[in-house]
Amino acid sequence: MDRAAKSELVGALNAAFKATSVVVVAHYSGLTVAQMQTLRRQTKHAGASVKVTKNRLAKIALDGTDVASIAPLLKGPTVIVSSSDPVAAPKVAIDFAKAHEKFVILGGAMGKTALNADGVKALASLPSLDELRARIVGLIQAPATKLAQLVNAPAAKVARVVQAYAAKGEAA
């Protein structure tokens, strides 16, 4: 790779690191090409991205970004999974690691906060942004539904009492 291509790659990586909110670093040694393609498909489907680059170039690209704390993790054959959604990249990485024992999560970063492997697992256990939005909509709709039930309940109770007296009067 010549210098121009390297500087272009470093610039592209730097822009990608600045645009992401969470980064996960993992070792991928021993995975087949088909397994890596599966990882790429899963991350793309989740709205994340996967990058395999030279560690030295990635360390240069990390300068001046919020996720610069992952630099010590870049040793050996590493893959970088990143996303702008704070839960997407960790969730995909953890799911893939459960299915493939050769995919070992080293750690990551969320903004300026460095994460170890347990921190990435904790982040992956959180609900996604879409799930949180659905819960909020459900919470907003629930009081309106309960209010409508409360407004209708007294009328229904009165009708049942009148019906009971009518039935009692007919029986007597």
mmCIF file of N, CA, C and O in Angstrom, residues 11-87:
data_model
loop_
_atom_site.group_PDB
_atom_site.id
_atom_site.type_symbol
_atom_site.label_atom_id
_atom_site.label_comp_id
_atom_site.label_asym_id
_atom_site.label_seq_id
_atom_site.Cartn_x
_atom_site.Cartn_y
_atom_site.Cartn_z
ATOM 1 N N GLY A 11 -7.701 8.745 6.905
ATOM 2 C CA GLY A 11 -8.714 9.805 6.911
ATOM 3 C C GLY A 11 -10.126 9.242 6.949
ATOM 4 O O GLY A 11 -10.984 9.743 7.688
ATOM 5 N N ALA A 12 -10.370 8.188 6.171
ATOM 6 C CA ALA A 12 -11.696 7.557 6.169
ATOM 7 C C ALA A 12 -12.000 6.921 7.518
ATOM 8 O O ALA A 12 -13.126 7.026 8.033
ATOM 9 N N LEU A 13 -11.010 6.248 8.112
ATOM 10 C CA LEU A 13 -11.204 5.635 9.433
ATOM 11 C C LEU A 13 -11.451 6.692 10.499
ATOM 12 O O LEU A 13 -12.316 6.514 11.369
ATOM 13 N N ASN A 14 -10.703 7.796 10.439
ATOM 14 C CA ASN A 14 -10.883 8.872 11.405
ATOM 15 C C ASN A 14 -12.290 9.440 11.321
ATOM 16 O O ASN A 14 -12.940 9.663 12.346
ATOM 17 N N ALA A 15 -12.795 9.642 10.116
ATOM 18 C CA ALA A 15 -14.162 10.144 9.943
ATOM 19 C C ALA A 15 -15.178 9.138 10.481
ATOM 20 O O ALA A 15 -16.168 9.516 11.110
ATOM 21 N N ALA A 16 -14.922 7.853 10.251
ATOM 22 C CA ALA A 16 -15.835 6.817 10.749
ATOM 23 C C ALA A 16 -15.832 6.775 12.274
ATOM 24 O O ALA A 16 -16.891 6.647 12.902
ATOM 25 N N PHE A 17 -14.652 6.898 12.886
ATOM 26 C CA PHE A 17 -14.565 6.883 14.347
ATOM 27 C C PHE A 17 -15.241 8.105 14.964
ATOM 28 O O PHE A 17 -15.833 8.018 16.036
ATOM 29 N N LYS A 18 -15.154 9.237 14.303
ATOM 30 C CA LYS A 18 -15.804 10.446 14.814
ATOM 31 C C LYS A 18 -17.323 10.365 14.701
ATOM 32 O O LYS A 18 -18.047 10.956 15.495
ATOM 33 N N ALA A 19 -17.825 9.617 13.725
ATOM 34 C CA ALA A 19 -19.267 9.524 13.489
ATOM 35 C C ALA A 19 -19.944 8.464 14.352
ATOM 36 O O ALA A 19 -21.170 8.446 14.447
ATOM 37 N N THR A 20 -19.173 7.587 14.972
ATOM 38 C CA THR A 20 -19.780 6.506 15.747
ATOM 39 C C THR A 20 -19.901 6.876 17.218
ATOM 40 O O THR A 20 -19.164 7.712 17.721
ATOM 41 N N SER A 21 -20.832 6.224 17.881
ATOM 42 C CA SER A 21 -20.974 6.456 19.320
ATOM 43 C C SER A 21 -20.453 5.272 20.125
ATOM 44 O O SER A 21 -20.152 5.417 21.299
ATOM 45 N N VAL A 22 -20.354 4.109 19.500
ATOM 46 C CA VAL A 22 -19.850 2.932 20.210
ATOM 47 C C VAL A 22 -18.993 2.096 19.263
ATOM 48 O O VAL A 22 -19.292 1.971 18.083
ATOM 49 N N VAL A 23 -17.902 1.554 19.827
ATOM 50 C CA VAL A 23 -16.968 0.720 19.071
ATOM 51 C C VAL A 23 -16.663 -0.522 19.899
ATOM 52 O O VAL A 23 -16.432 -0.421 21.104
ATOM 53 N N VAL A 24 -16.664 -1.684 19.245
ATOM 54 C CA VAL A 24 -16.329 -2.947 19.896
ATOM 55 C C VAL A 24 -15.132 -3.537 19.160
ATOM 56 O O VAL A 24 -15.126 -3.602 17.935
ATOM 57 N N VAL A 25 -14.131 -3.985 19.914
ATOM 58 C CA VAL A 25 -12.932 -4.586 19.343
ATOM 59 C C VAL A 25 -12.915 -6.068 19.718
ATOM 60 O O VAL A 25 -13.152 -6.422 20.871
ATOM 61 N N ALA A 26 -12.630 -6.920 18.728
ATOM 62 C CA ALA A 26 -12.613 -8.365 18.974
ATOM 63 C C ALA A 26 -11.522 -9.021 18.140
ATOM 64 O O ALA A 26 -11.113 -8.498 17.103
ATOM 65 N N HIS A 27 -11.058 -10.186 18.608
ATOM 66 C CA HIS A 27 -10.150 -11.016 17.826
ATOM 67 C C HIS A 27 -10.985 -11.947 16.956
ATOM 68 O O HIS A 27 -11.976 -12.501 17.433
ATOM 69 N N TYR A 28 -10.557 -12.118 15.722
ATOM 70 C CA TYR A 28 -11.308 -12.968 14.805
ATOM 71 C C TYR A 28 -10.467 -14.112 14.257
ATOM 72 O O TYR A 28 -10.886 -14.794 13.316
ATOM 73 N N SER A 29 -9.330 -14.380 14.817
ATOM 74 C CA SER A 29 -8.420 -15.403 14.322
ATOM 75 C C SER A 29 -9.107 -16.770 14.315
ATOM 76 O O SER A 29 -9.680 -17.201 15.319
ATOM 77 N N GLY A 30 -9.055 -17.437 13.186
ATOM 78 C CA GLY A 30 -9.638 -18.772 13.076
ATOM 79 C C GLY A 30 -11.011 -18.792 12.438
ATOM 80 O O GLY A 30 -11.551 -19.861 12.180
ATOM 81 N N LEU A 31 -11.592 -17.636 12.176
ATOM 82 C CA LEU A 31 -12.893 -17.613 11.513
ATOM 83 C C LEU A 31 -12.720 -17.817 10.012
ATOM 84 O O LEU A 31 -11.740 -17.356 9.425
ATOM 85 N N THR A 32 -13.678 -18.489 9.404
ATOM 86 C CA THR A 32 -13.629 -18.703 7.965
ATOM 87 C C THR A 32 -14.161 -17.471 7.238
ATOM 88 O O THR A 32 -14.767 -16.584 7.854
ATOM 89 N N VAL A 33 -13.962 -17.431 5.952
ATOM 90 C CA VAL A 33 -14.463 -16.320 5.143
ATOM 91 C C VAL A 33 -15.990 -16.283 5.205
ATOM 92 O O VAL A 33 -16.589 -15.206 5.312
ATOM 93 N N ALA A 34 -16.616 -17.439 5.179
ATOM 94 C CA ALA A 34 -18.077 -17.499 5.244
ATOM 95 C C ALA A 34 -18.585 -16.942 6.575
ATOM 96 O O ALA A 34 -19.604 -16.243 6.612
ATOM 97 N N GLN A 35 -17.888 -17.246 7.660
ATOM 98 C CA GLN A 35 -18.293 -16.727 8.969
ATOM 99 C C GLN A 35 -18.118 -15.218 9.032
ATOM 100 O O GLN A 35 -18.958 -14.509 9.593
ATOM 101 N N MET A 36 -17.047 -14.699 8.450
ATOM 102 C CA MET A 36 -16.850 -13.243 8.408
ATOM 103 C C MET A 36 -17.926 -12.575 7.554
ATOM 104 O O MET A 36 -18.400 -11.492 7.891
ATOM 105 N N GLN A 37 -18.328 -13.211 6.478
ATOM 106 C CA GLN A 37 -19.404 -12.663 5.651
ATOM 107 C C GLN A 37 -20.713 -12.646 6.422
ATOM 108 O O GLN A 37 -21.498 -11.708 6.313
ATOM 109 N N THR A 38 -20.941 -13.676 7.233
ATOM 110 C CA THR A 38 -22.132 -13.713 8.082
ATOM 111 C C THR A 38 -22.101 -12.558 9.082
ATOM 112 O O THR A 38 -23.110 -11.880 9.290
ATOM 113 N N LEU A 39 -20.938 -12.317 9.687
ATOM 114 C CA LEU A 39 -20.786 -11.203 10.620
ATOM 115 C C LEU A 39 -21.077 -9.876 9.915
ATOM 116 O O LEU A 39 -21.788 -9.022 10.437
ATOM 117 N N ARG A 40 -20.542 -9.703 8.723
ATOM 118 C CA ARG A 40 -20.775 -8.457 7.969
ATOM 119 C C ARG A 40 -22.251 -8.271 7.648
ATOM 120 O O ARG A 40 -22.784 -7.176 7.757
ATOM 121 N N ARG A 41 -22.921 -9.362 7.259
ATOM 122 C CA ARG A 41 -24.364 -9.285 6.958
ATOM 123 C C ARG A 41 -25.165 -8.904 8.202
ATOM 124 O O ARG A 41 -26.059 -8.059 8.147
ATOM 125 N N GLN A 42 -24.856 -9.536 9.325
ATOM 126 C CA GLN A 42 -25.585 -9.266 10.564
ATOM 127 C C GLN A 42 -25.377 -7.823 11.016
ATOM 128 O O GLN A 42 -26.323 -7.171 11.452
ATOM 129 N N THR A 43 -24.152 -7.330 10.925
ATOM 130 C CA THR A 43 -23.894 -5.954 11.344
ATOM 131 C C THR A 43 -24.568 -4.956 10.414
ATOM 132 O O THR A 43 -25.107 -3.956 10.872
ATOM 133 N N LYS A 44 -24.552 -5.226 9.125
ATOM 134 C CA LYS A 44 -25.205 -4.323 8.172
ATOM 135 C C LYS A 44 -26.707 -4.291 8.426
ATOM 136 O O LYS A 44 -27.332 -3.242 8.397
ATOM 137 N N HIS A 45 -27.280 -5.452 8.710
ATOM 138 C CA HIS A 45 -28.718 -5.533 8.996
ATOM 139 C C HIS A 45 -29.081 -4.761 10.258
ATOM 140 O O HIS A 45 -30.160 -4.179 10.360
ATOM 141 N N ALA A 46 -28.169 -4.731 11.236
ATOM 142 C CA ALA A 46 -28.422 -4.039 12.506
ATOM 143 C C ALA A 46 -28.089 -2.547 12.438
ATOM 144 O O ALA A 46 -28.305 -1.819 13.401
ATOM 145 N N GLY A 47 -27.527 -2.102 11.327
ATOM 146 C CA GLY A 47 -27.182 -0.691 11.196
ATOM 147 C C GLY A 47 -25.792 -0.372 11.721
ATOM 148 O O GLY A 47 -25.499 0.766 12.050
ATOM 149 N N ALA A 48 -24.931 -1.368 11.772
ATOM 150 C CA ALA A 48 -23.557 -1.180 12.243
ATOM 151 C C ALA A 48 -22.604 -1.475 11.089
ATOM 152 O O ALA A 48 -23.031 -1.809 9.987
ATOM 153 N N SER A 49 -21.304 -1.344 11.365
ATOM 154 C CA SER A 49 -20.318 -1.651 10.334
ATOM 155 C C SER A 49 -19.150 -2.416 10.940
ATOM 156 O O SER A 49 -18.871 -2.313 12.132
ATOM 157 N N VAL A 50 -18.472 -3.184 10.087
ATOM 158 C CA VAL A 50 -17.321 -3.990 10.493
ATOM 159 C C VAL A 50 -16.120 -3.523 9.689
ATOM 160 O O VAL A 50 -16.214 -3.333 8.479
ATOM 161 N N LYS A 51 -14.992 -3.348 10.379
ATOM 162 C CA LYS A 51 -13.761 -2.948 9.700
ATOM 163 C C LYS A 51 -12.610 -3.830 10.178
ATOM 164 O O LYS A 51 -12.446 -4.055 11.367
ATOM 165 N N VAL A 52 -11.849 -4.338 9.208
ATOM 166 C CA VAL A 52 -10.624 -5.062 9.492
ATOM 167 C C VAL A 52 -9.514 -4.254 8.832
ATOM 168 O O VAL A 52 -9.466 -4.145 7.613
ATOM 169 N N THR A 53 -8.665 -3.634 9.642
ATOM 170 C CA THR A 53 -7.581 -2.801 9.116
ATOM 171 C C THR A 53 -6.296 -3.112 9.852
ATOM 172 O O THR A 53 -6.297 -3.822 10.857
ATOM 173 N N LYS A 54 -5.230 -2.565 9.346
ATOM 174 C CA LYS A 54 -3.953 -2.705 10.041
ATOM 175 C C LYS A 54 -4.052 -1.927 11.355
ATOM 176 O O LYS A 54 -4.548 -0.807 11.383
ATOM 177 N N ASN A 55 -3.600 -2.549 12.432
ATOM 178 C CA ASN A 55 -3.706 -1.933 13.753
ATOM 179 C C ASN A 55 -2.954 -0.611 13.826
ATOM 180 O O ASN A 55 -3.419 0.343 14.448
ATOM 181 N N ARG A 56 -1.804 -0.533 13.176
ATOM 182 C CA ARG A 56 -1.008 0.691 13.211
ATOM 183 C C ARG A 56 -1.774 1.846 12.563
ATOM 184 O O ARG A 56 -1.808 2.957 13.089
ATOM 185 N N LEU A 57 -2.430 1.583 11.440
ATOM 186 C CA LEU A 57 -3.207 2.631 10.767
ATOM 187 C C LEU A 57 -4.442 3.012 11.582
ATOM 188 O O LEU A 57 -4.828 4.179 11.651
ATOM 189 N N ALA A 58 -5.068 2.017 12.216
ATOM 190 C CA ALA A 58 -6.245 2.299 13.049
ATOM 191 C C ALA A 58 -5.861 3.155 14.256
ATOM 192 O O ALA A 58 -6.611 4.066 14.638
ATOM 193 N N LYS A 59 -4.691 2.905 14.836
ATOM 194 C CA LYS A 59 -4.235 3.706 15.979
ATOM 195 C C LYS A 59 -3.993 5.151 15.566
ATOM 196 O O LYS A 59 -4.325 6.084 16.307
ATOM 197 N N ILE A 60 -3.446 5.345 14.383
ATOM 198 C CA ILE A 60 -3.238 6.705 13.874
ATOM 199 C C ILE A 60 -4.583 7.388 13.650
ATOM 200 O O ILE A 60 -4.769 8.559 13.975
ATOM 201 N N ALA A 61 -5.547 6.643 13.124
ATOM 202 C CA ALA A 61 -6.874 7.199 12.848
ATOM 203 C C ALA A 61 -7.639 7.535 14.123
ATOM 204 O O ALA A 61 -8.531 8.381 14.114
ATOM 205 N N LEU A 62 -7.306 6.886 15.232
ATOM 206 C CA LEU A 62 -8.004 7.130 16.500
ATOM 207 C C LEU A 62 -7.651 8.468 17.123
ATOM 208 O O LEU A 62 -8.396 8.971 17.963
ATOM 209 N N ASP A 63 -6.522 9.055 16.751
ATOM 210 C CA ASP A 63 -6.102 10.333 17.340
ATOM 211 C C ASP A 63 -7.165 11.401 17.117
ATOM 212 O O ASP A 63 -7.643 11.605 16.005
ATOM 213 N N GLY A 64 -7.538 12.075 18.197
ATOM 214 C CA GLY A 64 -8.504 13.160 18.114
ATOM 215 C C GLY A 64 -9.952 12.721 18.104
ATOM 216 O O GLY A 64 -10.842 13.518 17.850
ATOM 217 N N THR A 65 -10.235 11.448 18.375
ATOM 218 C CA THR A 65 -11.620 10.973 18.423
ATOM 219 C C THR A 65 -12.007 10.638 19.853
ATOM 220 O O THR A 65 -11.158 10.484 20.724
ATOM 221 N N ASP A 66 -13.301 10.506 20.087
ATOM 222 C CA ASP A 66 -13.791 10.158 21.429
ATOM 223 C C ASP A 66 -13.449 8.721 21.812
ATOM 224 O O ASP A 66 -13.317 8.402 22.985
ATOM 225 N N VAL A 67 -13.339 7.844 20.824
ATOM 226 C CA VAL A 67 -13.123 6.423 21.104
ATOM 227 C C VAL A 67 -11.644 6.041 21.088
ATOM 228 O O VAL A 67 -11.292 4.884 20.908
ATOM 229 N N ALA A 68 -10.765 7.004 21.318
ATOM 230 C CA ALA A 68 -9.317 6.757 21.288
ATOM 231 C C ALA A 68 -8.868 5.791 22.375
ATOM 232 O O ALA A 68 -7.762 5.244 22.303
ATOM 233 N N SER A 69 -9.712 5.525 23.366
ATOM 234 C CA SER A 69 -9.338 4.626 24.469
ATOM 235 C C SER A 69 -9.221 3.167 24.028
ATOM 236 O O SER A 69 -8.735 2.338 24.795
ATOM 237 N N ILE A 70 -9.624 2.824 22.807
ATOM 238 C CA ILE A 70 -9.515 1.434 22.348
ATOM 239 C C ILE A 70 -8.140 1.120 21.779
ATOM 240 O O ILE A 70 -7.860 -0.026 21.451
ATOM 241 N N ALA A 71 -7.273 2.103 21.668
ATOM 242 C CA ALA A 71 -5.944 1.902 21.058
ATOM 243 C C ALA A 71 -5.155 0.744 21.691
ATOM 244 O O ALA A 71 -4.556 -0.044 20.961
ATOM 245 N N PRO A 72 -5.136 0.583 23.028
ATOM 246 C CA PRO A 72 -4.379 -0.546 23.598
ATOM 247 C C PRO A 72 -4.945 -1.923 23.224
ATOM 248 O O PRO A 72 -4.244 -2.929 23.313
ATOM 249 N N LEU A 73 -6.199 -1.974 22.803
ATOM 250 C CA LEU A 73 -6.811 -3.260 22.436
ATOM 251 C C LEU A 73 -6.394 -3.726 21.042
ATOM 252 O O LEU A 73 -6.610 -4.880 20.690
ATOM 253 N N LEU A 74 -5.834 -2.834 20.256
ATOM 254 C CA LEU A 74 -5.502 -3.149 18.866
ATOM 255 C C LEU A 74 -4.162 -3.879 18.782
ATOM 256 O O LEU A 74 -3.144 -3.320 18.409
ATOM 257 N N LYS A 75 -4.180 -5.150 19.113
ATOM 258 C CA LYS A 75 -3.005 -6.025 19.024
ATOM 259 C C LYS A 75 -3.459 -7.350 18.449
ATOM 260 O O LYS A 75 -4.444 -7.924 18.892
ATOM 261 N N GLY A 76 -2.759 -7.822 17.460
ATOM 262 C CA GLY A 76 -3.109 -9.090 16.842
ATOM 263 C C GLY A 76 -4.203 -8.898 15.801
ATOM 264 O O GLY A 76 -4.504 -7.777 15.397
ATOM 265 N N PRO A 77 -4.815 -9.997 15.362
ATOM 266 C CA PRO A 77 -5.852 -9.910 14.327
ATOM 267 C C PRO A 77 -7.171 -9.382 14.921
ATOM 268 O O PRO A 77 -7.930 -10.131 15.524
ATOM 269 N N THR A 78 -7.407 -8.093 14.782
ATOM 270 C CA THR A 78 -8.596 -7.488 15.384
ATOM 271 C C THR A 78 -9.590 -7.043 14.333
ATOM 272 O O THR A 78 -9.236 -6.702 13.209
ATOM 273 N N VAL A 79 -10.833 -7.037 14.743
ATOM 274 C CA VAL A 79 -11.932 -6.524 13.931
ATOM 275 C C VAL A 79 -12.612 -5.445 14.768
ATOM 276 O O VAL A 79 -12.717 -5.567 15.985
ATOM 277 N N ILE A 80 -13.050 -4.392 14.100
ATOM 278 C CA ILE A 80 -13.693 -3.277 14.789
ATOM 279 C C ILE A 80 -15.138 -3.202 14.318
ATOM 280 O O ILE A 80 -15.415 -3.042 13.128
ATOM 281 N N VAL A 81 -16.072 -3.333 15.261
ATOM 282 C CA VAL A 81 -17.505 -3.225 14.967
ATOM 283 C C VAL A 81 -17.966 -1.902 15.563
ATOM 284 O O VAL A 81 -17.765 -1.647 16.743
ATOM 285 N N SER A 82 -18.591 -1.064 14.743
ATOM 286 C CA SER A 82 -19.001 0.256 15.230
ATOM 287 C C SER A 82 -20.403 0.588 14.750
ATOM 288 O O SER A 82 -20.881 0.052 13.743
ATOM 289 N N SER A 83 -21.057 1.491 15.496
ATOM 290 C CA SER A 83 -22.391 1.948 15.109
ATOM 291 C C SER A 83 -22.694 3.281 15.783
ATOM 292 O O SER A 83 -22.088 3.631 16.789
ATOM 293 N N SER A 84 -23.645 3.982 15.215
ATOM 294 C CA SER A 84 -24.078 5.227 15.841
ATOM 295 C C SER A 84 -25.122 4.949 16.914
ATOM 296 O O SER A 84 -25.287 5.727 17.838
ATOM 297 N N ASP A 85 -25.839 3.833 16.806
ATOM 298 C CA ASP A 85 -26.769 3.387 17.848
ATOM 299 C C ASP A 85 -25.946 2.734 18.955
ATOM 300 O O ASP A 85 -25.174 1.808 18.685
ATOM 301 N N PRO A 86 -26.060 3.175 20.201
ATOM 302 C CA PRO A 86 -25.206 2.653 21.270
ATOM 303 C C PRO A 86 -25.381 1.171 21.574
ATOM 304 O O PRO A 86 -24.551 0.587 22.251
ATOM 305 N N VAL A 87 -26.443 0.547 21.080
ATOM 306 C CA VAL A 87 -26.694 -0.847 21.428
ATOM 307 C C VAL A 87 -26.462 -1.795 20.248
ATOM 308 O O VAL A 87 -26.188 -2.971 20.448
#
